[in-house]
Structures are given as C-alpha cells and as structure tokens.
Coordinates of C-alpha atoms and ligand atoms in Angstrom, one line a residue:
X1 CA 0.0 0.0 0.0
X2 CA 1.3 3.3 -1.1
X3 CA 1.6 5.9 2.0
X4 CA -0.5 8.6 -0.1
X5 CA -3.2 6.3 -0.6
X6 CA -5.9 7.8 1.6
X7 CA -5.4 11.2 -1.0
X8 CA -7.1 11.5 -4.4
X9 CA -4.5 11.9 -7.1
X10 CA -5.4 15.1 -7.9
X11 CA -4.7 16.1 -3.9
X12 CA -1.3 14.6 -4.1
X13 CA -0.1 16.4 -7.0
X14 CA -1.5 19.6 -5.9
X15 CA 0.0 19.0 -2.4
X16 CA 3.1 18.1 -4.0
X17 CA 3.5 21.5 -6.1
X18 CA 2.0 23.7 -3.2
X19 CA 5.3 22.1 -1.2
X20 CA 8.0 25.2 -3.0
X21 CA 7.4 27.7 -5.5
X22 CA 9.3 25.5 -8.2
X23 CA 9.8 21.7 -8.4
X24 CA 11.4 21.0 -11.8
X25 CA 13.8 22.8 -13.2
X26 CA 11.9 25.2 -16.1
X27 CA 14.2 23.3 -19.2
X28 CA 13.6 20.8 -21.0
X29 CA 13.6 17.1 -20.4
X30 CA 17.5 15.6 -21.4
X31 CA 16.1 12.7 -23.5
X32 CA 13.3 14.5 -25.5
X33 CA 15.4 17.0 -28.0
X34 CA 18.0 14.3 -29.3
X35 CA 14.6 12.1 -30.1
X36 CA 13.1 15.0 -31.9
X37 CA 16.3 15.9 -34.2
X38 CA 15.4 16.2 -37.1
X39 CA 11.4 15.3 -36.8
X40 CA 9.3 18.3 -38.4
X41 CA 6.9 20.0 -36.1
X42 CA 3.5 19.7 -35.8
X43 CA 0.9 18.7 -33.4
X44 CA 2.4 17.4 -29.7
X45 CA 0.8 16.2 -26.6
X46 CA 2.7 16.2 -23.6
X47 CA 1.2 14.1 -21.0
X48 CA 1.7 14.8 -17.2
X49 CA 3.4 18.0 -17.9
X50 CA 4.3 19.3 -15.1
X51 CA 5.4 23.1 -15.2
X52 CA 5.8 22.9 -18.4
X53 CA 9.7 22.5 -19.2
X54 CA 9.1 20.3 -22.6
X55 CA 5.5 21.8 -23.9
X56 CA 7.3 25.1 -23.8
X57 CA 10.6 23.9 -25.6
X58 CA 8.4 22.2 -28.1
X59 CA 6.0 25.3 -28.8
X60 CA 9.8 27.3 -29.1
X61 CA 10.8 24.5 -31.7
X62 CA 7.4 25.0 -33.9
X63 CA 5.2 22.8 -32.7
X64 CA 1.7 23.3 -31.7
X65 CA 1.1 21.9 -28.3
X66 CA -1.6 20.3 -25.6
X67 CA -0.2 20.1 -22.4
X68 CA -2.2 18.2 -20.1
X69 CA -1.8 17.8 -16.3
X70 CA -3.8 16.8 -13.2
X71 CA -2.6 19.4 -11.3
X72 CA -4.3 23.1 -12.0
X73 CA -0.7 24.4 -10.0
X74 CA 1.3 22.9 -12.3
X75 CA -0.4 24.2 -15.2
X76 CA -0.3 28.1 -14.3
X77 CA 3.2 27.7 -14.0
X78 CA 3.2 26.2 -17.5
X79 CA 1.4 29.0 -18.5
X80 CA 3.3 31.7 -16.8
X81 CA 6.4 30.3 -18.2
X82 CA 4.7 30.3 -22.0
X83 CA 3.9 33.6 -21.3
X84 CA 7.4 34.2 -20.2
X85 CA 9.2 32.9 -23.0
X86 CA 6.4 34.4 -26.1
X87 CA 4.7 30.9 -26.9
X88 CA 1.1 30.5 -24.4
X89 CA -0.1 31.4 -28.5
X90 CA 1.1 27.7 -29.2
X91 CA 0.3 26.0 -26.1
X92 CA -3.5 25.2 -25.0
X93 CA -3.5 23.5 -21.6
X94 CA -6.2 21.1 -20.8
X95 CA -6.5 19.6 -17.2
X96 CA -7.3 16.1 -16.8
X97 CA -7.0 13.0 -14.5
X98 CA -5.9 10.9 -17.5
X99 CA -6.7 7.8 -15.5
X100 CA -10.6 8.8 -16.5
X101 CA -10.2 10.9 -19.8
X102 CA -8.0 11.9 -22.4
X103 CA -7.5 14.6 -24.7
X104 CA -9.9 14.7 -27.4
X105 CA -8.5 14.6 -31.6
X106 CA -4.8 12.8 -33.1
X107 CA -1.3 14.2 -32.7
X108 CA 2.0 14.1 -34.5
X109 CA 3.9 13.3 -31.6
X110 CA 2.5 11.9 -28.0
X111 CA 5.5 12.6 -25.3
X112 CA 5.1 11.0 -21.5
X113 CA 8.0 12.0 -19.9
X114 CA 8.6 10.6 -16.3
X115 CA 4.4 9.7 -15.9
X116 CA 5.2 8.6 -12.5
X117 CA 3.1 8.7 -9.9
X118 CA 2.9 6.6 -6.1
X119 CA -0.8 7.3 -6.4
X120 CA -3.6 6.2 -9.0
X121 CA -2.1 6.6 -12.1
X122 CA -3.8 4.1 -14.9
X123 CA -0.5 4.0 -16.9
X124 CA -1.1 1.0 -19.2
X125 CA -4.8 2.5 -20.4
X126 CA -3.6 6.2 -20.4
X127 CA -0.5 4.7 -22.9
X128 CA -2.8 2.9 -24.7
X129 CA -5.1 5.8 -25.3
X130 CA -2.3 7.7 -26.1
X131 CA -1.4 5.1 -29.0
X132 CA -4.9 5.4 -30.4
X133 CA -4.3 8.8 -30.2
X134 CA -0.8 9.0 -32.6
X135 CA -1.7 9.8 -36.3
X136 CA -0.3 8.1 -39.1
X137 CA 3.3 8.8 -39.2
X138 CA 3.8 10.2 -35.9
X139 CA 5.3 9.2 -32.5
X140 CA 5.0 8.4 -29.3
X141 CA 7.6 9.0 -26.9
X142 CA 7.8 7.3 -23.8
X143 CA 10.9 8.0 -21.2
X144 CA 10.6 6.7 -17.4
X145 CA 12.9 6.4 -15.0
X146 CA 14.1 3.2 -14.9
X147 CA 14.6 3.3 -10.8
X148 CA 13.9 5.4 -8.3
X149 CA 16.5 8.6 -7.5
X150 CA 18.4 6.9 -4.1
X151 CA 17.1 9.9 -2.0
X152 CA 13.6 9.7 -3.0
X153 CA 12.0 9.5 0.1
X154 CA 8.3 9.5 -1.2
X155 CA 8.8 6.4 -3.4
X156 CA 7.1 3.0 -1.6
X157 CA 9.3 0.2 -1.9
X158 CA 7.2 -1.7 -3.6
X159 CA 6.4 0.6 -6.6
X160 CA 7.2 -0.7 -10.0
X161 CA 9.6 0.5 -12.6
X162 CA 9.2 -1.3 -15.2
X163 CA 11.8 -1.7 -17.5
X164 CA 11.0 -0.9 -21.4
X165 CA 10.4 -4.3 -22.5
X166 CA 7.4 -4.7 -19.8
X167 CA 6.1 -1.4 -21.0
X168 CA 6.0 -2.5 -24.3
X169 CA 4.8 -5.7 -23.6
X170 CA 1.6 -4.0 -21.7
X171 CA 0.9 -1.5 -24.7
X172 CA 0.8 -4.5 -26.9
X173 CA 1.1 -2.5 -30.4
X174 CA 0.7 -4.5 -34.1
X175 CA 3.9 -4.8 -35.4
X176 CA 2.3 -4.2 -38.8
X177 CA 1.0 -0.8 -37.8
X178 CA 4.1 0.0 -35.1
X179 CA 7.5 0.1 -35.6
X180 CA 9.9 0.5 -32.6
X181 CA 11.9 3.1 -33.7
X182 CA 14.3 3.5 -30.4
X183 CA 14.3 1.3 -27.5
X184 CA 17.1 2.2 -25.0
X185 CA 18.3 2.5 -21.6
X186 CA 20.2 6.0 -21.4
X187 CA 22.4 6.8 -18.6
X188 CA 22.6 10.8 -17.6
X189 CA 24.6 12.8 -15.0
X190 CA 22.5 14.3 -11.9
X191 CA 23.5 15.5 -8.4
X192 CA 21.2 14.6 -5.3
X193 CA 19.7 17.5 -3.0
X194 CA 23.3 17.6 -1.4
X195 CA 25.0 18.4 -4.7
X196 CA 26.4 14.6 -4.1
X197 CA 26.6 13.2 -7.7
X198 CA 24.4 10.1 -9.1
X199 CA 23.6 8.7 -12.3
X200 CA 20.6 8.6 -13.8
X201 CA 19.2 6.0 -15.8
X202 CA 16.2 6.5 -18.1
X203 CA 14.2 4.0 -20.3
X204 CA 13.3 5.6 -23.6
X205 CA 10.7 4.4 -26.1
X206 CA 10.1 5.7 -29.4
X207 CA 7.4 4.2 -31.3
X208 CA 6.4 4.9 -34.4
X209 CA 3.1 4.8 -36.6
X210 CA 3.4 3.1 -39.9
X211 CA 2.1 5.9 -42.1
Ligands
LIG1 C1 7.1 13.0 -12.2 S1 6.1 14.4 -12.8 C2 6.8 14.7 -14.4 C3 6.5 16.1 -15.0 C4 7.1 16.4 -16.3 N1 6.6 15.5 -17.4 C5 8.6 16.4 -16.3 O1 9.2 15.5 -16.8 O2 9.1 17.3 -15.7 C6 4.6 13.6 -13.2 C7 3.6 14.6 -13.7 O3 2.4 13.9 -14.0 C8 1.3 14.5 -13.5 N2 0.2 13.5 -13.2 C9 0.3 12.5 -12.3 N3 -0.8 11.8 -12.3 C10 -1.6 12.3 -13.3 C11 -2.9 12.0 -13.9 N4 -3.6 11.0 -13.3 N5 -3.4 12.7 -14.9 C12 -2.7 13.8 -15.4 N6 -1.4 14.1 -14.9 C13 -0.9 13.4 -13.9 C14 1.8 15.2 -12.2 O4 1.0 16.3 -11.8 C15 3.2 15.6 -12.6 O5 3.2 16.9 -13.2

C-alpha cells in the first residue's frame, strides 16, 4: 500500500506543487530533444506536464502543443512560463485526471515524460489511449525512469519501474501498424539535493506509426 493512498490523485499532485514555488527545473527534459532531431513539427501532446519545461521547448521548436496535467498548479506555472518565454499562443493547456479521460482529436507526436506517480495513475490504459491517439506517421515517446533517485523519500518500496520491455509488452502494439523506432536505456549525469553526484538511468521508447 502506497503511504499517499488515503489522498485523491489530484490532492497529491496539488500537495506536491504547493510544497516550494518551483519543483522541476523550467528546461527541457534531457532525453526529448536528441529524439526529436530532425522530426518536423507539428501537433504534440505532452502528458503529465508538469510546469511545463518540454511543452514550452516544443511550442519554441514550432510545434503546436496540448499540455495536459492533473494538477491546476502545475499548469499556471506552465502558463506563466509560455507567457514568459512568447509561446502561451502555441500551447493550450487542458487539465485532466488521465486515469478517466484523455485529450480529445490525433497528434504528430505523443510525449510521457517521467508519468510517474505513487498514487492512482492508470498507466497502461492512459499509454494505450495515447497510442490510439498518434496519427499516421507520428510518434509516441515514452521515457521513465528506470529506478527510483536513491534519495527519493516518497517512493514505496514496492512501486514498480518497469523496464522498457514490460512497457512495451503492456501497450501490446501490431507490429504491422508500429514500428519501434528506439528502444534504449540511457544513462545521464544528476546531483542529489546535497550536490552529491548520481547517475541517472532513463528508459526511452520511441514508437512509431506506420504511415
Ligand atoms: C514526475 S512528474 C513529471 C513532470 C514532467 N513531465 C517532467 O518530466 O518534468 C509527473 C507529472 O504527471 C502529473 N500527473 C500525475 N498523475 C496524473 C494523472 N492521473 N493525470 C494527469 N497528470 C498526472 C503530475 O501532476 C506531474 O506533473
């Protein structure tokens, strides 16, 4: 049993962001420009959002973005920071508990970066609707982490972390209509809330839709 289980998800997350001004760091995530080099722009979801780091970069880099969240926090930081930096034009923010809906119409690229959560979080369905959701020719992104940071303290012991295989194997895609298009463990630099270095390791999926 998770120790957040008597909240709602929605309660968590808002908890979580009303705990500092700031939780991420405002820039993009590592893994998400290298997987869009040389990918034309067009329509992006970005799932779980957060305060915005990637739906911002993406709206600087052309693309016309929905940014979804469960936390209404999160998302006037997003907004703020689209405001900020010239692009809320390119961004429309949609708040959702993607355990029980989803974005409505098809995208060129889905992205779920980090879609972690320690409470309810229906992360097989939500990555299936978000399949459904990829129009011919486009992508969907998918980078977790592929174990908890060592100081996490909110982390259960007994939540999963799957590895990309297992993700994969949940989501279940036609090979005729899907092709895997990068499937990798990626290992990145960080420092701990003591400036104490660690490394990161991040599972990165990028499927593709047969056009
Ligand atoms: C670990 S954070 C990652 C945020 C951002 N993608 C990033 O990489 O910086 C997970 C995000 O998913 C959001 N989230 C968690 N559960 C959700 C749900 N059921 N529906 C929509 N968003 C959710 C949280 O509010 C949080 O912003």
């Amino acid at each position: 049993m998770s120790p957040h289980d008597d909240q709602t998800a929605q309660e968590y997350w808002e908890a979580h962001y009303g705990e500092r001004e700031r939780i991420w760091s405002g820039r993009v995530n590592a893994q998400l420009p290298g997987i869009l080099a040389g990918v034309a722009p067009g329509r992006a979801l970005d799932l779980g959002c957060g305060e915005g780091g990637d739906a911002v970069w993406l709206a600087e880099n052309g693309w016309q973005v929905t940014a979804v969240d469960i936390s209404d926090t999160a998302i006037g930081r997003a907004a703020a920071a689209a405001d900020a930096r010239g692009v809320r034009d390119r961004i429309e923010f949609e708040r959702h508990d993607l355990s029980d809906t989803f974005p409505e119409g098809t995208f060129d690229l889905i992205s779920a970066q980090f879609l972690h959560s320690t409470v309810r979080l229906e992360r097989p369905q939500i990555l299936r609707n978000a399949a459904d959701a990829v129009a011919p020719g486009g992508r969907l992104v998918i980078v977790d982490h592929a174990a908890p940071p060592p100081f996490s303290k909110k982390v259960p012991h007994d939540h999963p972390f799957p590895s990309p295989e297992e993700v994969l194997a949940e989501l279940d895609l036609p090979d005729a209509q899907w092709e895997r298009a990068r499937v990798d463990v990626v290992e990145r630099d960080g420092t701990d809330p003591d400036g104490q270095p660690f490394t990161w390791r991040d599972n990165v999926m990028v499927l593709r839709r047969r056009a």
